[in-house]
Short mmCIF file of C-alpha atoms and ligand atoms in Angstrom, two decimals:
data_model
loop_
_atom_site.label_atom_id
_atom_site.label_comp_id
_atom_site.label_asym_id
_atom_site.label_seq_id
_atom_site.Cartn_x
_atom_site.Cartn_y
_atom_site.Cartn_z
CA UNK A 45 7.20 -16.30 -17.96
CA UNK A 46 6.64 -14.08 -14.97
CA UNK A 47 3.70 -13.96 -12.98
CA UNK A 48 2.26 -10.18 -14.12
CA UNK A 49 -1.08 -10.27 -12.84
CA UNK A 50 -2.59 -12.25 -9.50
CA UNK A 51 -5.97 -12.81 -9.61
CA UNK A 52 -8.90 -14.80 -7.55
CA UNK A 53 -11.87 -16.00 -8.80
CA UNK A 54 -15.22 -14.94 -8.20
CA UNK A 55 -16.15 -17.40 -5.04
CA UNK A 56 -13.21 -15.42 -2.95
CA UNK A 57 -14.92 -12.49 -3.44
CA UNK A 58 -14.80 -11.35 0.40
CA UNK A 59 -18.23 -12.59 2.22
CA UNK A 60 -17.54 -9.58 5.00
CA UNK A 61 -16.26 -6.02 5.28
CA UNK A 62 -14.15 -5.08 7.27
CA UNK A 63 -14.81 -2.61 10.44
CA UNK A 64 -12.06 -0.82 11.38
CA UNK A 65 -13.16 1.05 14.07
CA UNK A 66 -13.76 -2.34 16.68
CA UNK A 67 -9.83 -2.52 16.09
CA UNK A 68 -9.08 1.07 16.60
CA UNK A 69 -6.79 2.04 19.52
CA UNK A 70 -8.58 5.10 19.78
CA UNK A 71 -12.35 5.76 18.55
CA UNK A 72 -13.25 8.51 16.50
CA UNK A 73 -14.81 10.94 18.56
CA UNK A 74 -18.51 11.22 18.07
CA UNK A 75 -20.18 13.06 15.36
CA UNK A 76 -22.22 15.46 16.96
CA UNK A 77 -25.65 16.98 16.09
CA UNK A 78 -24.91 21.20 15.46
CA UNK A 79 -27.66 22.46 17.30
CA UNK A 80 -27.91 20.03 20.65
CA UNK A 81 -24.03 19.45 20.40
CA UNK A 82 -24.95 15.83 21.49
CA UNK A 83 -23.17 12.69 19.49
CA UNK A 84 -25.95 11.75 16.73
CA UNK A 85 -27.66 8.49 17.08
CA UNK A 86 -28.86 6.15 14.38
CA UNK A 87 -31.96 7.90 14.74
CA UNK A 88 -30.32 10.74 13.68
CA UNK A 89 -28.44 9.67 10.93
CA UNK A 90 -31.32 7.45 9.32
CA UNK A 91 -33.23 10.78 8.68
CA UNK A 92 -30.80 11.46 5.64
CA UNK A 93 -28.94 7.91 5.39
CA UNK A 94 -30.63 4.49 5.02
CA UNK A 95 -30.92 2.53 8.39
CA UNK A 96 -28.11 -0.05 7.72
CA UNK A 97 -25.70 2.33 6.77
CA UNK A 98 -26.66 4.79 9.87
CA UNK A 99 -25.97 1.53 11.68
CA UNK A 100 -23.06 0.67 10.27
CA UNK A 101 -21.72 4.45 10.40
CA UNK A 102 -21.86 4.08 13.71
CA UNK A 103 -20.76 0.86 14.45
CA UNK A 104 -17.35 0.70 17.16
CA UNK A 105 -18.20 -2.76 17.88
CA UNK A 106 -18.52 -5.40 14.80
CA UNK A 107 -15.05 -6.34 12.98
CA UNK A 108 -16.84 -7.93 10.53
CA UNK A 109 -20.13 -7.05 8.83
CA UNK A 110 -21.47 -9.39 6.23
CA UNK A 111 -21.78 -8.55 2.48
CA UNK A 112 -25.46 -8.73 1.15
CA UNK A 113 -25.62 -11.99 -1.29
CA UNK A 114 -27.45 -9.70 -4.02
CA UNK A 115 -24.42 -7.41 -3.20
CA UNK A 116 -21.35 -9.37 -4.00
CA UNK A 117 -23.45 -11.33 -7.02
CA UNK A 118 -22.85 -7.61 -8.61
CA UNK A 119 -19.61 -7.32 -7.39
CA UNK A 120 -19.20 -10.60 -9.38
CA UNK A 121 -19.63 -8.29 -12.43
CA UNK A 122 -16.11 -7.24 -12.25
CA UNK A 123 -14.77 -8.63 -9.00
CA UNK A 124 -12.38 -9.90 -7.78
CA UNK A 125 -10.04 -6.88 -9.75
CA UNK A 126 -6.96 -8.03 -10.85
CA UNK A 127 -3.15 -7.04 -8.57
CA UNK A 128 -0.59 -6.01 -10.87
CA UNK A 129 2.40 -5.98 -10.45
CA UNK A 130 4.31 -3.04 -12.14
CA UNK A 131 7.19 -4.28 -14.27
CA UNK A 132 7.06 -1.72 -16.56
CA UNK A 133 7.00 1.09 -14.03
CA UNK A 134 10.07 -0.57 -12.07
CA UNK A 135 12.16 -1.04 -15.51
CA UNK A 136 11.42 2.80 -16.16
CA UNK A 137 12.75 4.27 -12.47
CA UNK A 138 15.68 1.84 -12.56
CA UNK A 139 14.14 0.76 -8.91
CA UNK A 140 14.71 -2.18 -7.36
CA UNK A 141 11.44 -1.88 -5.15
CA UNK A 142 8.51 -4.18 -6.44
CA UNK A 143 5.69 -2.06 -7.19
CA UNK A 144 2.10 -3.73 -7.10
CA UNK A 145 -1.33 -1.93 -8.12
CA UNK A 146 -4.51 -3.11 -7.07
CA UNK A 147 -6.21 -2.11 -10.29
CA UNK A 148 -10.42 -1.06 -9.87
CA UNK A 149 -10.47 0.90 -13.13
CA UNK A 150 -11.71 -2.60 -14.59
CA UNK A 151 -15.19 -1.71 -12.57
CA UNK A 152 -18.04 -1.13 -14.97
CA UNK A 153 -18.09 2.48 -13.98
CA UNK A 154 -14.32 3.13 -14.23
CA UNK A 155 -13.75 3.16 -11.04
CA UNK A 156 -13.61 1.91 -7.11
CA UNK A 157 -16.78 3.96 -6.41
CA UNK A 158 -19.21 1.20 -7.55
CA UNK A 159 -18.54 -1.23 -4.43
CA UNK A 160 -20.30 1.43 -2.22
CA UNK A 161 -22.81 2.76 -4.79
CA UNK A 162 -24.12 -1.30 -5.10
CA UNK A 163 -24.37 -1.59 -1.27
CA UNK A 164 -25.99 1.43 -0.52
CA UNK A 165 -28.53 0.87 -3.17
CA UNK A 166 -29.33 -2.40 -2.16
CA UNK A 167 -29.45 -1.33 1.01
CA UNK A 168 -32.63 1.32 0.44
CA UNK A 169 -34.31 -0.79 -2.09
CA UNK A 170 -35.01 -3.25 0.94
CA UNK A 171 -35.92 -0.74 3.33
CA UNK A 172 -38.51 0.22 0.97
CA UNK A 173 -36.74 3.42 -0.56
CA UNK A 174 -37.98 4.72 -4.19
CA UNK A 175 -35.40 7.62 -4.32
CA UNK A 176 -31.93 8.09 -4.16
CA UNK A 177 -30.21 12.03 -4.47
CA UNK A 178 -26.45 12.71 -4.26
CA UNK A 179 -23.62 14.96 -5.31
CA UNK A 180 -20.57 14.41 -7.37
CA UNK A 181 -17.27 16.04 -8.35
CA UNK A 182 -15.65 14.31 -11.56
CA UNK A 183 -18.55 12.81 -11.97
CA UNK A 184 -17.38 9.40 -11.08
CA UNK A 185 -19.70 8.85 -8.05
CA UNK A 186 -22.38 10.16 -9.53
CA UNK A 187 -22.11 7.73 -12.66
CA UNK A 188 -21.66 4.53 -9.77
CA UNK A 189 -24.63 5.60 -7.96
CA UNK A 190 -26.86 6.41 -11.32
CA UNK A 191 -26.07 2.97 -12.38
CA UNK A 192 -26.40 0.91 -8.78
CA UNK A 193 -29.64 2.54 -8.58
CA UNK A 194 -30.79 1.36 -12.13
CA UNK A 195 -29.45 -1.91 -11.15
CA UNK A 196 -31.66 -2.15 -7.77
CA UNK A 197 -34.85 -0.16 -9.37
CA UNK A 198 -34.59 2.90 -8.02
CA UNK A 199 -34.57 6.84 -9.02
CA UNK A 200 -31.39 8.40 -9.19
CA UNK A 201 -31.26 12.36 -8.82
CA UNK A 202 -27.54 14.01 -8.90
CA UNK A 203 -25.85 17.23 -8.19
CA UNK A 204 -22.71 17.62 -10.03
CA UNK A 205 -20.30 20.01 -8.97
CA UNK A 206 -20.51 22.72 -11.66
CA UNK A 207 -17.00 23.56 -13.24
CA UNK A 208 -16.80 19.70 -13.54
CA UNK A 209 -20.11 19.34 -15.36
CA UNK A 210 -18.92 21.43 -17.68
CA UNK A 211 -15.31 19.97 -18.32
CA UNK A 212 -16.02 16.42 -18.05
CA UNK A 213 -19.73 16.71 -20.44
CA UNK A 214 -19.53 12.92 -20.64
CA UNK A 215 -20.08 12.29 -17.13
CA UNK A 216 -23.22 13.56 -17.16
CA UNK A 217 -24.08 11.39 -20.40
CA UNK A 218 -23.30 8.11 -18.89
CA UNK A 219 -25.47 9.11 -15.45
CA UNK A 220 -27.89 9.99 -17.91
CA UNK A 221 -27.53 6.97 -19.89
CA UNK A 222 -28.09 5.12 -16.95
CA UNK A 223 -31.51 7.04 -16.19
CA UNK A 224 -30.87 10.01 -13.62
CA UNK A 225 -31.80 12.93 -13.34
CA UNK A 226 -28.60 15.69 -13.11
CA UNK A 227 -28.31 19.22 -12.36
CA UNK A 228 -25.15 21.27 -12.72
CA UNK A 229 -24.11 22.89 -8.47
CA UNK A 230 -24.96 25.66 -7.58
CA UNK A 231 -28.46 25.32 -9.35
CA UNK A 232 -31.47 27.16 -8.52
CA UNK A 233 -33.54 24.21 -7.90
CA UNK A 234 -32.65 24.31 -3.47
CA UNK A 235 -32.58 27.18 -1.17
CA UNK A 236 -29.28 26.12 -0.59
CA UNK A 237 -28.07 26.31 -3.85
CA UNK A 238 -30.01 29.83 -4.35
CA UNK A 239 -28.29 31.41 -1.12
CA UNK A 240 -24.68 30.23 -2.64
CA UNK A 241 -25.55 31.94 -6.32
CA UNK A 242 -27.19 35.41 -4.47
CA UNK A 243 -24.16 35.81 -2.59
CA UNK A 244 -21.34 34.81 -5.44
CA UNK A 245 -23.33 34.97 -8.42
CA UNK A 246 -20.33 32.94 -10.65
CA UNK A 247 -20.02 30.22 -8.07
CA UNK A 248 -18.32 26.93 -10.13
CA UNK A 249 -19.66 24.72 -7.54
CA UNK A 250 -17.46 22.30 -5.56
CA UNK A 251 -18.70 19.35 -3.44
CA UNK A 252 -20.09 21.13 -0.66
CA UNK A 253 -22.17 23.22 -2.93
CA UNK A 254 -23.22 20.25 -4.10
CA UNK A 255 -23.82 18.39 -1.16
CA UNK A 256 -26.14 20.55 0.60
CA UNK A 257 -28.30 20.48 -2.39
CA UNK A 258 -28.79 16.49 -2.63
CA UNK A 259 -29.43 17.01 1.49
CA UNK A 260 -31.51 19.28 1.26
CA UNK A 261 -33.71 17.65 -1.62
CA UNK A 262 -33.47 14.29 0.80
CA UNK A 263 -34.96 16.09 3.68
CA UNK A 264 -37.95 17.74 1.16
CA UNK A 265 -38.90 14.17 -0.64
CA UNK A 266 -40.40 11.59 0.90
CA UNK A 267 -38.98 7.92 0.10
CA UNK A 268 -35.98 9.68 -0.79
CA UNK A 269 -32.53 9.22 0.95
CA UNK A 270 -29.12 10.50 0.99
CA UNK A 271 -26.00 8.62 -0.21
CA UNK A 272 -22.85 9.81 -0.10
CA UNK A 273 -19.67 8.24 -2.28
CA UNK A 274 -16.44 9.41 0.41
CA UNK A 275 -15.79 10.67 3.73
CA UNK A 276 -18.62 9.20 6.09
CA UNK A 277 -17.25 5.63 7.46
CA UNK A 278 -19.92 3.57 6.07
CA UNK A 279 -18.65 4.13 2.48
CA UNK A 280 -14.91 3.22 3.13
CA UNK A 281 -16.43 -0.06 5.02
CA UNK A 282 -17.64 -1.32 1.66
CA UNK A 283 -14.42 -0.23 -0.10
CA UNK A 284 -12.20 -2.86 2.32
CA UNK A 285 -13.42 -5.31 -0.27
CA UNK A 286 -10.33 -3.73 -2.43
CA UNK A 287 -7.61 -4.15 0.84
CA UNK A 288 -9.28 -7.59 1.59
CA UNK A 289 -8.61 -8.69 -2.23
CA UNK A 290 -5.33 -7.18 -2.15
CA UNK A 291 -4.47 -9.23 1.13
CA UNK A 292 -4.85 -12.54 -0.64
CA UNK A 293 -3.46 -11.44 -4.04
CA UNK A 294 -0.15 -10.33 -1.80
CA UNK A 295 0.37 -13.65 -0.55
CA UNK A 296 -0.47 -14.98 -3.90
CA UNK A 297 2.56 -13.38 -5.47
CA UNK A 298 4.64 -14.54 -2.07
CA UNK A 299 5.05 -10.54 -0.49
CA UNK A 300 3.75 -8.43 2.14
CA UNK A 301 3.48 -4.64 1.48
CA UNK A 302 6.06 -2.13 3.21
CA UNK A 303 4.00 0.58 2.12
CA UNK A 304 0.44 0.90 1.30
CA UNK A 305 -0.38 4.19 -0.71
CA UNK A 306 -4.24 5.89 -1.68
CA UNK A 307 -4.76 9.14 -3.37
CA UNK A 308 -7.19 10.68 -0.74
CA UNK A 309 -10.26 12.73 -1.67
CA UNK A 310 -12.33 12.03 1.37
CA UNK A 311 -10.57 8.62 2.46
CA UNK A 312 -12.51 6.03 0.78
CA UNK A 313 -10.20 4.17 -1.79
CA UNK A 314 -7.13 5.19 0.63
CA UNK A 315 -9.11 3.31 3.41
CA UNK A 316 -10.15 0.85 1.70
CA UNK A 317 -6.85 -0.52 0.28
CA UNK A 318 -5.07 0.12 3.87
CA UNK A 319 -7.53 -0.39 6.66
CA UNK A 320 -6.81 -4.48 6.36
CA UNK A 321 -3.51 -4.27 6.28
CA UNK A 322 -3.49 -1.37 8.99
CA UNK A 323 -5.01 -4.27 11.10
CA UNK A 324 -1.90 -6.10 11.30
CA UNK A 325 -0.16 -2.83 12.47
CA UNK A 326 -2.48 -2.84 15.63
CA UNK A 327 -2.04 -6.53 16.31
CA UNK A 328 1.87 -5.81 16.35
CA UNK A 329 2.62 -8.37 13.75
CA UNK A 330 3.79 -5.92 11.08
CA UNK A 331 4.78 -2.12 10.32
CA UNK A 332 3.49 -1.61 7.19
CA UNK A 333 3.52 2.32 6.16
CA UNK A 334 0.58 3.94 5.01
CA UNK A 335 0.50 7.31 2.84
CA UNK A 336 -2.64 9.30 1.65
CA UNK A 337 -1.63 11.57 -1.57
CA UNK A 338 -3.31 14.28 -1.47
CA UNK A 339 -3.45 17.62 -4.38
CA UNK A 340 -1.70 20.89 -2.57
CA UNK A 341 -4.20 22.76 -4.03
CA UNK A 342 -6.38 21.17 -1.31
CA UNK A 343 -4.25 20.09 1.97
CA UNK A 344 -6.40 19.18 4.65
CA UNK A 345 -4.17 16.48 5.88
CA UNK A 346 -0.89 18.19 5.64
CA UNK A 347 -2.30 21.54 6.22
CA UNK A 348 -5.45 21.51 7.47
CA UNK A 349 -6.53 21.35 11.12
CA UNK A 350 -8.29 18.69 13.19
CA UNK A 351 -11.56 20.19 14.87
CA UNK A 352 -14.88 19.56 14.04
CA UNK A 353 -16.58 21.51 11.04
CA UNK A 354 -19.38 20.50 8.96
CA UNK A 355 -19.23 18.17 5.76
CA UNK A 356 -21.21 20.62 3.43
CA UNK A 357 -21.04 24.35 2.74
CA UNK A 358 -24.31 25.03 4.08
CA UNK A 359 -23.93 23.06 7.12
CA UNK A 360 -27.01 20.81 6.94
CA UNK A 361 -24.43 17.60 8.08
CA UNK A 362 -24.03 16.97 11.91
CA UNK A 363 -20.56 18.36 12.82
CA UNK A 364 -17.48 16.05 12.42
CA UNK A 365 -14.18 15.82 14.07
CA UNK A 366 -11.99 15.97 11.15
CA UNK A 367 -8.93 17.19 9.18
CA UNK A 368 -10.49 20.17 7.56
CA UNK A 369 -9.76 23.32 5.72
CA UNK A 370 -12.97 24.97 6.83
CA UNK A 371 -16.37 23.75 5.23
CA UNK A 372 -15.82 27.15 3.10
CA UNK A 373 -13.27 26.74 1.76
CA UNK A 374 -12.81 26.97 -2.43
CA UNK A 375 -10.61 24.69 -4.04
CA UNK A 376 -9.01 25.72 -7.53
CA UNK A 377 -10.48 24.08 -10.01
CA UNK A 378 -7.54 21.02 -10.23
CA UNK A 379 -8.50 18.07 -12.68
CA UNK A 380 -8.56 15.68 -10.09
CA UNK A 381 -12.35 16.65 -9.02
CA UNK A 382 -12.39 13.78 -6.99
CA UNK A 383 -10.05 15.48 -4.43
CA UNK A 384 -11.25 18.44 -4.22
CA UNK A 385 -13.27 18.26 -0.74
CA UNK A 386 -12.29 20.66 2.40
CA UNK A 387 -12.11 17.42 4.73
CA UNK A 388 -11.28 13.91 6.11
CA UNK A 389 -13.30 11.23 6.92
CA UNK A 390 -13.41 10.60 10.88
CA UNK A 391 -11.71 7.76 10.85
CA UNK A 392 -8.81 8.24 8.39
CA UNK A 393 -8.44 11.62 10.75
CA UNK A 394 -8.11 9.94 14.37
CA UNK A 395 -5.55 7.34 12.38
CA UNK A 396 -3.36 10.39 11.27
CA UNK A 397 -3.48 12.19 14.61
CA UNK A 398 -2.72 8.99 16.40
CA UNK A 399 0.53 8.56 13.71
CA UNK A 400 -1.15 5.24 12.31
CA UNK A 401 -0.90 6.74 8.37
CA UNK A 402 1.17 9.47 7.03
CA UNK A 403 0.25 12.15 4.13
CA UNK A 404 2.25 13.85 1.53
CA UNK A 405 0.80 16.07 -0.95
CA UNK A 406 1.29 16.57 -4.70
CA UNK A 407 1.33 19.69 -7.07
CA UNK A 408 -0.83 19.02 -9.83
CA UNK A 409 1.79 18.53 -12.43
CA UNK A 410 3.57 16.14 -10.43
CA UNK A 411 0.91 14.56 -10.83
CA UNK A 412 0.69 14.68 -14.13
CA UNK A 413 4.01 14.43 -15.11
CA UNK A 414 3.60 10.69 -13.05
CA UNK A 415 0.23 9.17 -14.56
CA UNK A 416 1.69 9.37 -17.83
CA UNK A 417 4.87 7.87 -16.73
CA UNK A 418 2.41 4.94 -15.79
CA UNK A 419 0.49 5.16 -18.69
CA UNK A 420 3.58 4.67 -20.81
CA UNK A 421 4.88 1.71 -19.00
CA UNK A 422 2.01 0.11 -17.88
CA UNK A 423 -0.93 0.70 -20.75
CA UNK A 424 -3.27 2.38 -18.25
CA UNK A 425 -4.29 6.12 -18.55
CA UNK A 426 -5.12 6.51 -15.06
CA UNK A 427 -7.99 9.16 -13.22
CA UNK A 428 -6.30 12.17 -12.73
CA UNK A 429 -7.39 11.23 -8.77
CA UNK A 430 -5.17 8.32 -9.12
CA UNK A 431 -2.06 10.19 -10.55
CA UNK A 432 -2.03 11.02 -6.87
CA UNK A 433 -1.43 7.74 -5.31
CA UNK A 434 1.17 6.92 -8.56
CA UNK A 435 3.07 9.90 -8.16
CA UNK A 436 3.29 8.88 -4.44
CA UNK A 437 4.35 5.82 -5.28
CA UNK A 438 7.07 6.76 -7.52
CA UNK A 439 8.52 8.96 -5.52
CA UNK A 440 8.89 6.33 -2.85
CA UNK A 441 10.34 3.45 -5.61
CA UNK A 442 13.07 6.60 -6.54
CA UNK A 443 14.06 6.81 -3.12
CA UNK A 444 14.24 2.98 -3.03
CA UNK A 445 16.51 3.84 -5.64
CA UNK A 446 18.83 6.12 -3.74
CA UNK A 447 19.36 3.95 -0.85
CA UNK A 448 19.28 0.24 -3.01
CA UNK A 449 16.38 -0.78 -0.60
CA UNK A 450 14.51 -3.51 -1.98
CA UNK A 451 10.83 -1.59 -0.29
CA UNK A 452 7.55 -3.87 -1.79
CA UNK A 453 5.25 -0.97 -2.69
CA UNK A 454 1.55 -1.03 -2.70
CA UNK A 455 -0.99 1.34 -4.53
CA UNK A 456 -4.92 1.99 -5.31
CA UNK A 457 -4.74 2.74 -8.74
CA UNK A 458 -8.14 3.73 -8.06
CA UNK A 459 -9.66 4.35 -11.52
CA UNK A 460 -9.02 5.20 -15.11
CA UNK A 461 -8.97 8.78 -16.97
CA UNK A 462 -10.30 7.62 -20.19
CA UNK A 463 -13.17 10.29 -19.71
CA UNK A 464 -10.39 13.13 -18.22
CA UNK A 465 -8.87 13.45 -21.75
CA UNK A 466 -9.46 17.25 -21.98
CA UNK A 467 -6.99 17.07 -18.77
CA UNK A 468 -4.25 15.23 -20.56
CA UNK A 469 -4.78 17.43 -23.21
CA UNK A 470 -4.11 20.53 -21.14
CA UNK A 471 -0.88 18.98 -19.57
CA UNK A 472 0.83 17.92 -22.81
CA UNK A 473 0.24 21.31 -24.02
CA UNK A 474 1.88 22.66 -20.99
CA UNK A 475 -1.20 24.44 -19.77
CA UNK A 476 -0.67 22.67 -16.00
CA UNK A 477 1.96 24.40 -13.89
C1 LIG B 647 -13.85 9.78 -6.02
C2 LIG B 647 -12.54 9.33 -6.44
C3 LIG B 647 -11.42 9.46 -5.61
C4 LIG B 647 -11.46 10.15 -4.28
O1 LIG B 647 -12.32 9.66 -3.33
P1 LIG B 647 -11.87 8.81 -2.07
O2 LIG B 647 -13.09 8.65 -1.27
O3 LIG B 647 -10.82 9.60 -1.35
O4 LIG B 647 -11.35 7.53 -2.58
C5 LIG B 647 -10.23 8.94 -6.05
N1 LIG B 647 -10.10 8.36 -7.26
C6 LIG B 647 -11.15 8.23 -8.10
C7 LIG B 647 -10.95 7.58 -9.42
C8 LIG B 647 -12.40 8.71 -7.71
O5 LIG B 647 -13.43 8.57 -8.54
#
């Protein structure tokens, strides 16, 4: 029989993340404080952030940082995820490219968010922490941080993006489920979120709505920090578990990825998957290709412009030298809720200047049209996020196709859509165009 899934047991869960930025050829540029226009500090940062992940948001030094024992005993919950490879898909494009997933819909939560919600709970539970506030889109971050905070004792407060509170419902049930408190963005509850409904009244929130809320709530309650689930660098450090997995389960199945692919909402999963193998690109001993998949509803890779700009609407964050769209700038209302941010995370950004990564971006029923292409072959209904990455990755096995190259193609399927029904729904009824 052949060898469908490669797996590793739960002792080769990775003991250390990996830091991308000691290997980087060029540093991100600082992130820099909006009113002094000086690079923040840890000081700075550990105002909104915990202490360890201010430290390790900053960190251009470490390679390798370890992983908490208390942290990867959770990760054992559903760690190491399995790597698939994708008959199924292969037989159905007539490609001869291999196609692999690294699959982290089997998380608890449904998807890769959890290995960052775990660590940065753990993280303010020892520094002595009681309170933990945030903001989510889908709802998917949200329902990883609601439960990591359960998990390390702590109370959970969430703003969810509005239009996706109210077309995903049971997002908010399983945060609630798991004990947090959660408020539909733009709420009155924040001056922030006041100012946004007094000057557009029928705001549908989106995550920098949202965002400046959960800041703004840190900075008024004491014991209570910030977390964030994308963008910042400390989050896609604790999603290289997924590339470092990945890395093994390659060798396992005897290949080495010519492309890596991500969806990309703020860079997490996409980092996460590609920054270790991205590692071998500096060293010079391979030239692996990288591509972020990204809605064109929301561009700021292929479209947007690198400068710095704020990562919330209200601009409470320091400023950030980033692929951006502008910090006000409104997304439609895709499905994939998880992509629907105006920037780039700071690293992920310098890599695409520098031409380390490529981007290509998707029209939503592309999208569509290629997660239940997967879901037909492969069993998986996948996040609407992830349709991103699959799409991306189809489109690469067709070309494969077209010139009979034999490419070995990598993705993030990076969670499932069993909760984005009412998205499928509209599709197959031809409501996405
Ligand atoms: C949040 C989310 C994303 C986008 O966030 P990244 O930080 O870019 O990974 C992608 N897929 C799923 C399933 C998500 O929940």
């Amino acid at each position: 029989m052949r060898q469908k899934k490669f797996m590793l047991s739960e002792d080769m869960i990775p003991q250390k993340w990996y830091n991308i930025q000691a290997d980087m050829p060029v540093k991100p540029m600082p992130m820099l404080d909006p009113q002094t226009k000086k690079p923040v500090t840890v000081e700075d940062l550990s105002g909104l952030f915990c202490r360890e992940c201010s430290r390790q948001e900053l960190n251009q030094t470490d390679r390798w940082i370890d992983i908490p024992e208390e942290v990867r005993q959770r990760y054992a919950n559903y760690r190491c995820t399995p790597l698939v490879r994708a008959y199924g898909l292969e037989e159905a494009l007539g490609t001869p490219a291999h196609i692999y997933f690294k699959n982290e819909s089997v998380s608890p939560i449904g998807s890769h968010k959890l290995n960052s919600a775990l660590a940065q709970a753990y993280y303010c539970k020892q520094e002595g922490v009681t309170n933990v506030t945030t903001e989510t889109g889908a709802g998917q971050w949200g329902a990883a941080l609601s439960y990591a905070a359960k998990v390390f004792g702590l109370e959970a407060a969430v703003y969810q993006v509005k239009i996706s509170y109210e077309q995903k419902p049971y997002r908010k049930s399983i945060m609630q489920v798991f004990g947090a408190l959660v408020t539909p963005s733009p709420s009155m509850s924040t001056r922030a979120g006041k100012d946004i409904l007094t000057r557009t009244p029928n705001h549908q929130g989106s995550l920098g709505t949202a965002i400046s809320e959960a800041v703004e709530l840190a900075r008024m309650t004491p014991g209570c920090k910030y977390t964030l689930g994308s963008v910042m660098n400390h989050v896609t450090l604790h999603q290289t578990v997924i590339g470092l997995e990945a890395e093994k389960q390659m060798e396992l199945a005897g290949e080495y990825p010519d492309i890596v692919i991500g969806c990309f909402g703020g860079g997490s999963n996409f980092g996460g998957i590609a920054f270790p193998f991205m590692r071998h690109n500096f060293s010079g001993e391979r030239n692996t290709r990288f591509i972020a998949a990204e809605p064109a509803s929301c561009p700021k890779l292929t479209k947007g412009r690198f400068e710095y700009d704020f990562g919330d609407e209200a601009g409470y964050t320091p400023l950030l030298p980033m692929f951006t769209l502008g910090h006000d700038f409104q997304p439609s209302n895709i499905h994939a809720g998880g992509l629907r941010y105006h920037g780039a995370g700071t690293i992920v950004s310098q890599l695409l200047k520098d031409g380390y990564m490529d981007a290509v971006d998707f029209e939503q029923k592309e999208t569509f049209e290629a997660g239940c292409t997967f879901a037909r072959t492969e069993g998986i209904i996948p996040a609407p996020e992830s349709c991103h990455a699959i799409a991306a990755a189809i489109r690469e096995a067709l070309e494969c196709k077209e010139t009979g190259q034999k490419k070995t193609i990598l993705f993030c399927l990076s969670g499932h859509g069993l909760i984005d029904m009412a998205a499928y729904d509209q599709y197959l009824a031809g409501n996405i165009h």
